[in-house]
Short mmCIF file of C-alpha atoms in Angstrom, two decimals:
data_model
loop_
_atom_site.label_atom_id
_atom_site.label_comp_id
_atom_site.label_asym_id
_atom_site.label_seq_id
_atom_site.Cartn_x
_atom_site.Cartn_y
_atom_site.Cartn_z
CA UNK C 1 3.77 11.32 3.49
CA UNK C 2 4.89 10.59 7.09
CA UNK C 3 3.59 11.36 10.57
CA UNK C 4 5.86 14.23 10.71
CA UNK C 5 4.09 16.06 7.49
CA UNK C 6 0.59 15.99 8.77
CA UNK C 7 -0.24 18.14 10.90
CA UNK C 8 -3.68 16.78 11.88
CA UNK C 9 -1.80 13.54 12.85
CA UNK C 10 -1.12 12.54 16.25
CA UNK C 11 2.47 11.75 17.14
CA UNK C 12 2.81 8.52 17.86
CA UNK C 13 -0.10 6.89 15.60
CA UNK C 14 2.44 5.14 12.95
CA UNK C 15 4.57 2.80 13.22
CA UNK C 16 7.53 2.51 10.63
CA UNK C 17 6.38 -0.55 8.68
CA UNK C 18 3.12 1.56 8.27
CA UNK C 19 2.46 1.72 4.49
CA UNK C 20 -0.66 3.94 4.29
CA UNK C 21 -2.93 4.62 0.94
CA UNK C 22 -3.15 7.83 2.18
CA UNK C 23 -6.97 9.19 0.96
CA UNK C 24 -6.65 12.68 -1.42
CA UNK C 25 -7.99 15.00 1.79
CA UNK C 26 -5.78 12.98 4.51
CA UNK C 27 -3.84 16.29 5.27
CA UNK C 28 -7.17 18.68 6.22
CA UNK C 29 -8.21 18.97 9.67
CA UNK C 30 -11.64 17.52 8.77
CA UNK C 31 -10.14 14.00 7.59
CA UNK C 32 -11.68 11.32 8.54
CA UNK C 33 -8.61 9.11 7.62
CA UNK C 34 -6.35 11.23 9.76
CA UNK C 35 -8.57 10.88 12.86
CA UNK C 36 -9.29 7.74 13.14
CA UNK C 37 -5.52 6.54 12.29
CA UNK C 38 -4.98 8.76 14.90
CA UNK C 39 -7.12 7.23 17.16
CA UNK C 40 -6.61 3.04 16.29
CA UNK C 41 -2.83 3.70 15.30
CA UNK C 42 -1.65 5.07 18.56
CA UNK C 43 -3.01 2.65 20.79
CA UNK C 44 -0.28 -0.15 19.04
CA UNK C 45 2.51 2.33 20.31
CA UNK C 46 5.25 0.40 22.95
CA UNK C 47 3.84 2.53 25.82
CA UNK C 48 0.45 1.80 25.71
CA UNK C 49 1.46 -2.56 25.80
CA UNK C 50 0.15 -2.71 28.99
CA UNK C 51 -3.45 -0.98 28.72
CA UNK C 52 -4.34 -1.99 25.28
CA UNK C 53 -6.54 -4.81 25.93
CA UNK C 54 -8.46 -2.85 28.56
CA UNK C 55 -9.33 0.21 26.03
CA UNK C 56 -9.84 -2.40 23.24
CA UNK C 57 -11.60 -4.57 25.22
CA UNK C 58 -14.05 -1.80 27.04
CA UNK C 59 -14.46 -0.05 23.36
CA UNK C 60 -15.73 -3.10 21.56
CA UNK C 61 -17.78 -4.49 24.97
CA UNK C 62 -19.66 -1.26 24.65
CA UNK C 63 -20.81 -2.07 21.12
CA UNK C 64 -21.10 -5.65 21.22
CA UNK C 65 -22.64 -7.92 24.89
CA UNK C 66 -21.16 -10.77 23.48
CA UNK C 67 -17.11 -9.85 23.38
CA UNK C 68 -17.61 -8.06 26.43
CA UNK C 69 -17.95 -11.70 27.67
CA UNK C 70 -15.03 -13.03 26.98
CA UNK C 71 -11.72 -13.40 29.51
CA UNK C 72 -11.00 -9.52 30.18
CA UNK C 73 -7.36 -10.88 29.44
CA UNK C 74 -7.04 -12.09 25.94
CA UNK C 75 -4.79 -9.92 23.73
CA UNK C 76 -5.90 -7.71 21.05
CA UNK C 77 -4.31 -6.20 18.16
CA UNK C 78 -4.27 -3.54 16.01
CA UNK C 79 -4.25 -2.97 12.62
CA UNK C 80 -5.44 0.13 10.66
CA UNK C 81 -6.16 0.37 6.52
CA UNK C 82 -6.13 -3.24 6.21
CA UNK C 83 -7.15 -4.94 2.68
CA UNK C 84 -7.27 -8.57 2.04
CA UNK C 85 -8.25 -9.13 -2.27
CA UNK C 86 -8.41 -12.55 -0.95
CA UNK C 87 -11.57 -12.65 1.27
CA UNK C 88 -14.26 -11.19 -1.87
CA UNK C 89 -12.22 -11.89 -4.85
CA UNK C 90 -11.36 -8.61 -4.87
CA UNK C 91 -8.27 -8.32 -7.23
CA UNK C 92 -7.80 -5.88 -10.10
CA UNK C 93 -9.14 -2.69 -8.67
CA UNK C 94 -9.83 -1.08 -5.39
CA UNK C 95 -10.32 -3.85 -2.59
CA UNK C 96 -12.41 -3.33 0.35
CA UNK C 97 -10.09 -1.25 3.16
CA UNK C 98 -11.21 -1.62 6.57
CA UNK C 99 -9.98 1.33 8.67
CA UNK C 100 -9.29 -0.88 11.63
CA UNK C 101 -8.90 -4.35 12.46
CA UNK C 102 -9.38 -5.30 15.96
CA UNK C 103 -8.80 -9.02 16.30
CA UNK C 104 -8.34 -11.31 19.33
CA UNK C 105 -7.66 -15.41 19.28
CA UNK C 106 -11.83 -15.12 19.24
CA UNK C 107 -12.81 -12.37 17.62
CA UNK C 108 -12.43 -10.07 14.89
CA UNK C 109 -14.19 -6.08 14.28
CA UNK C 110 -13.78 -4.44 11.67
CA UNK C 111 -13.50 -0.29 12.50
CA UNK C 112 -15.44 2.07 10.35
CA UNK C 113 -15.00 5.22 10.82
CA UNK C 114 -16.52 8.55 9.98
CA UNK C 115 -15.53 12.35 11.27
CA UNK C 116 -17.73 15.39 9.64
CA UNK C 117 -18.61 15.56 5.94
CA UNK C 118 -18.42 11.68 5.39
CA UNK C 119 -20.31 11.35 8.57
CA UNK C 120 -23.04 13.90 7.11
CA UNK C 121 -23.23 12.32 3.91
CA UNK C 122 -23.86 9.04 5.36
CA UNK C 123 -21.79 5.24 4.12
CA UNK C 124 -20.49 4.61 0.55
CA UNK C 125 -22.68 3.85 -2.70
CA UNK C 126 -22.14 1.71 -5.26
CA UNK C 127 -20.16 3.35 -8.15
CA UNK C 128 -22.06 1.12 -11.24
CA UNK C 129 -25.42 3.14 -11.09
CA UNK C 130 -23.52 6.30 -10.19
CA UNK C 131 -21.53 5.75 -13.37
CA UNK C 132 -24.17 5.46 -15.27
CA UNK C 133 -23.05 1.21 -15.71
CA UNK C 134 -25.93 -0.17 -14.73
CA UNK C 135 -30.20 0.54 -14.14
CA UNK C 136 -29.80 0.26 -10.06
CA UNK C 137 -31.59 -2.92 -9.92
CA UNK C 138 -30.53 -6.85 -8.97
CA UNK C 139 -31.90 -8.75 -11.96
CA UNK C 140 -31.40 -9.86 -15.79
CA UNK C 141 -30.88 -6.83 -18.38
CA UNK C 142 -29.40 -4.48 -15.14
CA UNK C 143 -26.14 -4.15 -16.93
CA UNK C 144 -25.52 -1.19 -19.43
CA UNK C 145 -23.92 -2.19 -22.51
CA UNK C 146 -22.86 -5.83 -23.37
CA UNK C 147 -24.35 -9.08 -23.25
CA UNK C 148 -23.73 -10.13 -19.64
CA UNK C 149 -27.02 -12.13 -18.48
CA UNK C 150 -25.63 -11.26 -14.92
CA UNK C 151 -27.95 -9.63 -12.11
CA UNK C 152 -25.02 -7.40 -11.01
CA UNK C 153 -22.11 -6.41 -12.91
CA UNK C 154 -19.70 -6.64 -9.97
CA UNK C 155 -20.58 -10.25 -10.44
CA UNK C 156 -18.30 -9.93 -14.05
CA UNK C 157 -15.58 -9.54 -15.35
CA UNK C 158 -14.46 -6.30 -16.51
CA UNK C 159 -10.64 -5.59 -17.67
CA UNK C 160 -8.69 -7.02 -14.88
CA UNK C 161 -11.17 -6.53 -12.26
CA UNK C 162 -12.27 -9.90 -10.90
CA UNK C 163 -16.23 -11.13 -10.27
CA UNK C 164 -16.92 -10.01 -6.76
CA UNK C 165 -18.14 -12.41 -4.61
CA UNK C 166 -20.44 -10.23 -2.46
CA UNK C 167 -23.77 -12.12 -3.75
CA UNK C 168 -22.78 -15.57 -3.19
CA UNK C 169 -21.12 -15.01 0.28
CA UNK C 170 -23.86 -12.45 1.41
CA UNK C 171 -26.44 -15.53 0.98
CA UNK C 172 -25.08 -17.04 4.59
CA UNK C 173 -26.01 -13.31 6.10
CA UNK C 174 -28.56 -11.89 4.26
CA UNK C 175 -32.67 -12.34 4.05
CA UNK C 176 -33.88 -14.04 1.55
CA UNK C 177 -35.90 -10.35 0.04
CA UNK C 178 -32.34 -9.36 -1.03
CA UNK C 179 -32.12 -11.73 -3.67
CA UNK C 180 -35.18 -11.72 -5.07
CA UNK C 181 -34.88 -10.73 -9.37
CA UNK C 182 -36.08 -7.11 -9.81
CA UNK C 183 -37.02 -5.49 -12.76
CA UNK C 184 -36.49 -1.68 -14.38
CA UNK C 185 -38.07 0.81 -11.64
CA UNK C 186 -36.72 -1.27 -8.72
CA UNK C 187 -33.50 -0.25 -6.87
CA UNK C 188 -31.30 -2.50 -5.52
CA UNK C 189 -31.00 -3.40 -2.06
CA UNK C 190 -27.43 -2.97 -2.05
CA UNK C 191 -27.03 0.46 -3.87
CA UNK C 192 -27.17 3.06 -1.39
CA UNK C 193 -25.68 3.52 1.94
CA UNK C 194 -25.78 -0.52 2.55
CA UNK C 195 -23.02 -1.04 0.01
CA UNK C 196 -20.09 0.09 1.98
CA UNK C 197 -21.58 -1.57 5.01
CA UNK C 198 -22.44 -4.86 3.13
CA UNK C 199 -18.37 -4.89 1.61
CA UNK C 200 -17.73 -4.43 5.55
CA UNK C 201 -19.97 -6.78 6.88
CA UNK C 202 -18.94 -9.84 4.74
CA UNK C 203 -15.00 -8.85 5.08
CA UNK C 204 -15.27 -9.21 8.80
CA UNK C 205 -17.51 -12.78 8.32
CA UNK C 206 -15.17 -13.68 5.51
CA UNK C 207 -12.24 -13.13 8.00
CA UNK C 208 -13.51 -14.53 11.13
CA UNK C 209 -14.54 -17.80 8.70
CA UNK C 210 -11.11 -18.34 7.36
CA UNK C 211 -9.07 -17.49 10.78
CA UNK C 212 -11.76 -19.60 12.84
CA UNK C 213 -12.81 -16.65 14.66
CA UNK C 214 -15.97 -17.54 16.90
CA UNK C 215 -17.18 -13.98 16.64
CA UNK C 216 -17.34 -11.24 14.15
CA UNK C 217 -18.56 -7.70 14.01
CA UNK C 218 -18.30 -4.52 12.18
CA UNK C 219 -18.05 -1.44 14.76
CA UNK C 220 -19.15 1.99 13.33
CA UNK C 221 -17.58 5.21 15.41
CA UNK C 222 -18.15 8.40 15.00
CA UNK C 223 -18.88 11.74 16.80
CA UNK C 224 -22.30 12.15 18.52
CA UNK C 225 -22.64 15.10 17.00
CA UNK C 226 -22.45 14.19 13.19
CA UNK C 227 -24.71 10.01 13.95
CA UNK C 228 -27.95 10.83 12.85
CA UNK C 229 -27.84 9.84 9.33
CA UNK C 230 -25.34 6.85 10.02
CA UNK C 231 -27.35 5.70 12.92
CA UNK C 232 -30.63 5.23 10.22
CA UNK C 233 -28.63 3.62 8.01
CA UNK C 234 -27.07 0.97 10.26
CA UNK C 235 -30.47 0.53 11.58
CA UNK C 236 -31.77 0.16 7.70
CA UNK C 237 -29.11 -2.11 6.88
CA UNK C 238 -29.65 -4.20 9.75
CA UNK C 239 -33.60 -4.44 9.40
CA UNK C 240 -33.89 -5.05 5.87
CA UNK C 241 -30.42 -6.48 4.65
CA UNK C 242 -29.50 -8.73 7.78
CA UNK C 243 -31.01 -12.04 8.74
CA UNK C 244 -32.48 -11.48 11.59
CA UNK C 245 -29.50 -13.62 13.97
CA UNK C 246 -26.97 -11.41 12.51
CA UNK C 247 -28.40 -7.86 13.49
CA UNK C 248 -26.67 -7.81 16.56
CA UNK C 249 -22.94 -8.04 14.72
CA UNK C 250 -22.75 -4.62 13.20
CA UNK C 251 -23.54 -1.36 16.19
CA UNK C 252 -22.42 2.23 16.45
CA UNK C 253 -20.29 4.07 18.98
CA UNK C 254 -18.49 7.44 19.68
CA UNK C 255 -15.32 8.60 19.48
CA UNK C 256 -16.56 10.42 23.03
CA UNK C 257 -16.94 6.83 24.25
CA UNK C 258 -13.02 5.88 23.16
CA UNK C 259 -12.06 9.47 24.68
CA UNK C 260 -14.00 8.07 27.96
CA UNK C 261 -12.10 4.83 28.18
CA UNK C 262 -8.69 6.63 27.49
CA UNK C 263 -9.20 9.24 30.08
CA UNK C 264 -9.69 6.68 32.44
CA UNK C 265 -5.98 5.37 32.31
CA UNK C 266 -3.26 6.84 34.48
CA UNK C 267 -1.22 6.62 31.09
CA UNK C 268 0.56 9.18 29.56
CA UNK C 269 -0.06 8.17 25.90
CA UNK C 270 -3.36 7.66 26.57
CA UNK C 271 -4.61 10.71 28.15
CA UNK C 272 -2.77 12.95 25.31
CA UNK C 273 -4.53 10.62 22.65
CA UNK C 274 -7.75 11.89 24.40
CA UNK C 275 -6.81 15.28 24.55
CA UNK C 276 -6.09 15.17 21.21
CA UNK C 277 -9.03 13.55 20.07
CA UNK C 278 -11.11 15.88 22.20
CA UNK C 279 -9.52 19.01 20.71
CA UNK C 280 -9.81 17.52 16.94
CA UNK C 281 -13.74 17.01 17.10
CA UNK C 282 -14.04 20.81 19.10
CA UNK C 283 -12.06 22.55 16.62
CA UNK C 284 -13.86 20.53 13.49
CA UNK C 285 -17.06 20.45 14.85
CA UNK C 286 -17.27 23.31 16.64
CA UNK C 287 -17.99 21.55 19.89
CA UNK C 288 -18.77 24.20 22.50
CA UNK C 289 -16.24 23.86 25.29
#
């Protein structure tokens, strides 16, 4: 599928290198894929060269004190659906994909993004439990089937998945409570909502170590209409997951905050990217005007 055969895509939000894993629902208004593509993709368009590191810049500022810091005219780039097995040992199935990577010659956020039922439903879960492969507890005898003396069976081999190395590089980022053994009855601390935002959290680290980033972050947009559930589980993930020095690197803002910044430019591109972005979230969410 190209730009031209979604219709809830805006016009200038690919480029023609772009080689998208486009989701199953990409091409309903309600995708969260086709927003936010719409939203990161577009602002690496030619015509927007010589704004882009303002609306970067002001966007991530607003979520983290730190970057906002930094010279107002370092260069940022773009880049959206962006996997890297690499970073976790992810090889052999599904790697983490960030939606969008916003990366300076300091810095590096990884964009995730959420529109209306994905928003309502809150962050990814772990699939093991779900599928019935494990008891939904981090400790010996949590794997179904098999003699695996592993804690977590993403920590194994199975087929030509690789051993993810979420454990052993969350240890640098994570309090000590989240590896302590549990037994039948407990549920891991990793199983719910904090999955997709641990796999998140540790991509952007894992990046920003191996690129000698100073600074790393994981930036969570969505509408302020559909936060209410993400905004408890960011604040869960960072209170009980996080060491206490890292709870600052992962924050949520609004698409209204990105439609803000873009409104503000005398730019073409990016006051139809806001008016576009405007008019998505009305029609979807049934904004009243």
């Amino acid at each position: 599928m190209n730009q031209n055969q979604n219709p809830y895509l805006f016009d200038r939000a690919l480029q023609p290198d772009d080689n998208i894993k486009w989701h199953k629902f990409s091409e309903s208004e309600n995708s969260s894929q086709a927003l936010c593509i719409s939203a990161f993709g577009t602002l690496r368009d030619a015509t927007l060269n010589s704004i882009r590191e303002n609306i970067v810049g002001s966007l991530v500022g607003l979520a983290f004190s730190d970057m906002e810091k930094a010279p107002k005219r370092k260069r940022w780039d773009v880049g959206i659906e962006v996997e890297d097995p690499q970073l976790m040992n992810e090889y052999g199935s599904q790697p983490t994909s960030v939606d969008a990577l916003l990366t300076s010659s300091e810095e590096v956020v990884a964009v995730e993004s959420k529109f209306q039922s994905d928003a309502r439903d809150g962050f990814g879960t772990c699939s093991q439990p779900r599928n019935g492969l494990c008891n939904g507890f981090y400790g010996p005898g949590s794997i179904n089937g098999g003699k695996s003396s592993a804690w977590c069976r993403l920590e194994t081999w199975d087929g030509k998945r690789t051993p993810r190395l979420y454990w052993a590089i969350g240890r640098q980022y994570f309090q000590p409570s989240t590896f302590l053994m549990q037994s039948s009855g407990d549920t891991c601390p990793l199983r719910h909502g904090s999955y997709q935002l641990m796999r998140n959290f540790l991509f952007a680290a894992s990046y920003a170590k191996r690129e000698q980033k100073s600074k790393f972050g994981v930036l969570v947009i969505c509408s302020k209409r559909r936060s209410k559930k993400l905004i408890e589980q960011v604040h869960q993930f960072r209170s009980e997951v996080l060491l206490p020095e890292f709870r600052e690197n992962i924050n949520l803002c609004y698409y209204e905050d990105l439609i803000t910044i873009l409104e503000k430019s005398e730019n073409s591109t990016a006051k139809d990217l806001a008016t576009y972005l405007e008019m998505r979230i009305q029609t979807v969410l049934k904004i009243e005007q």
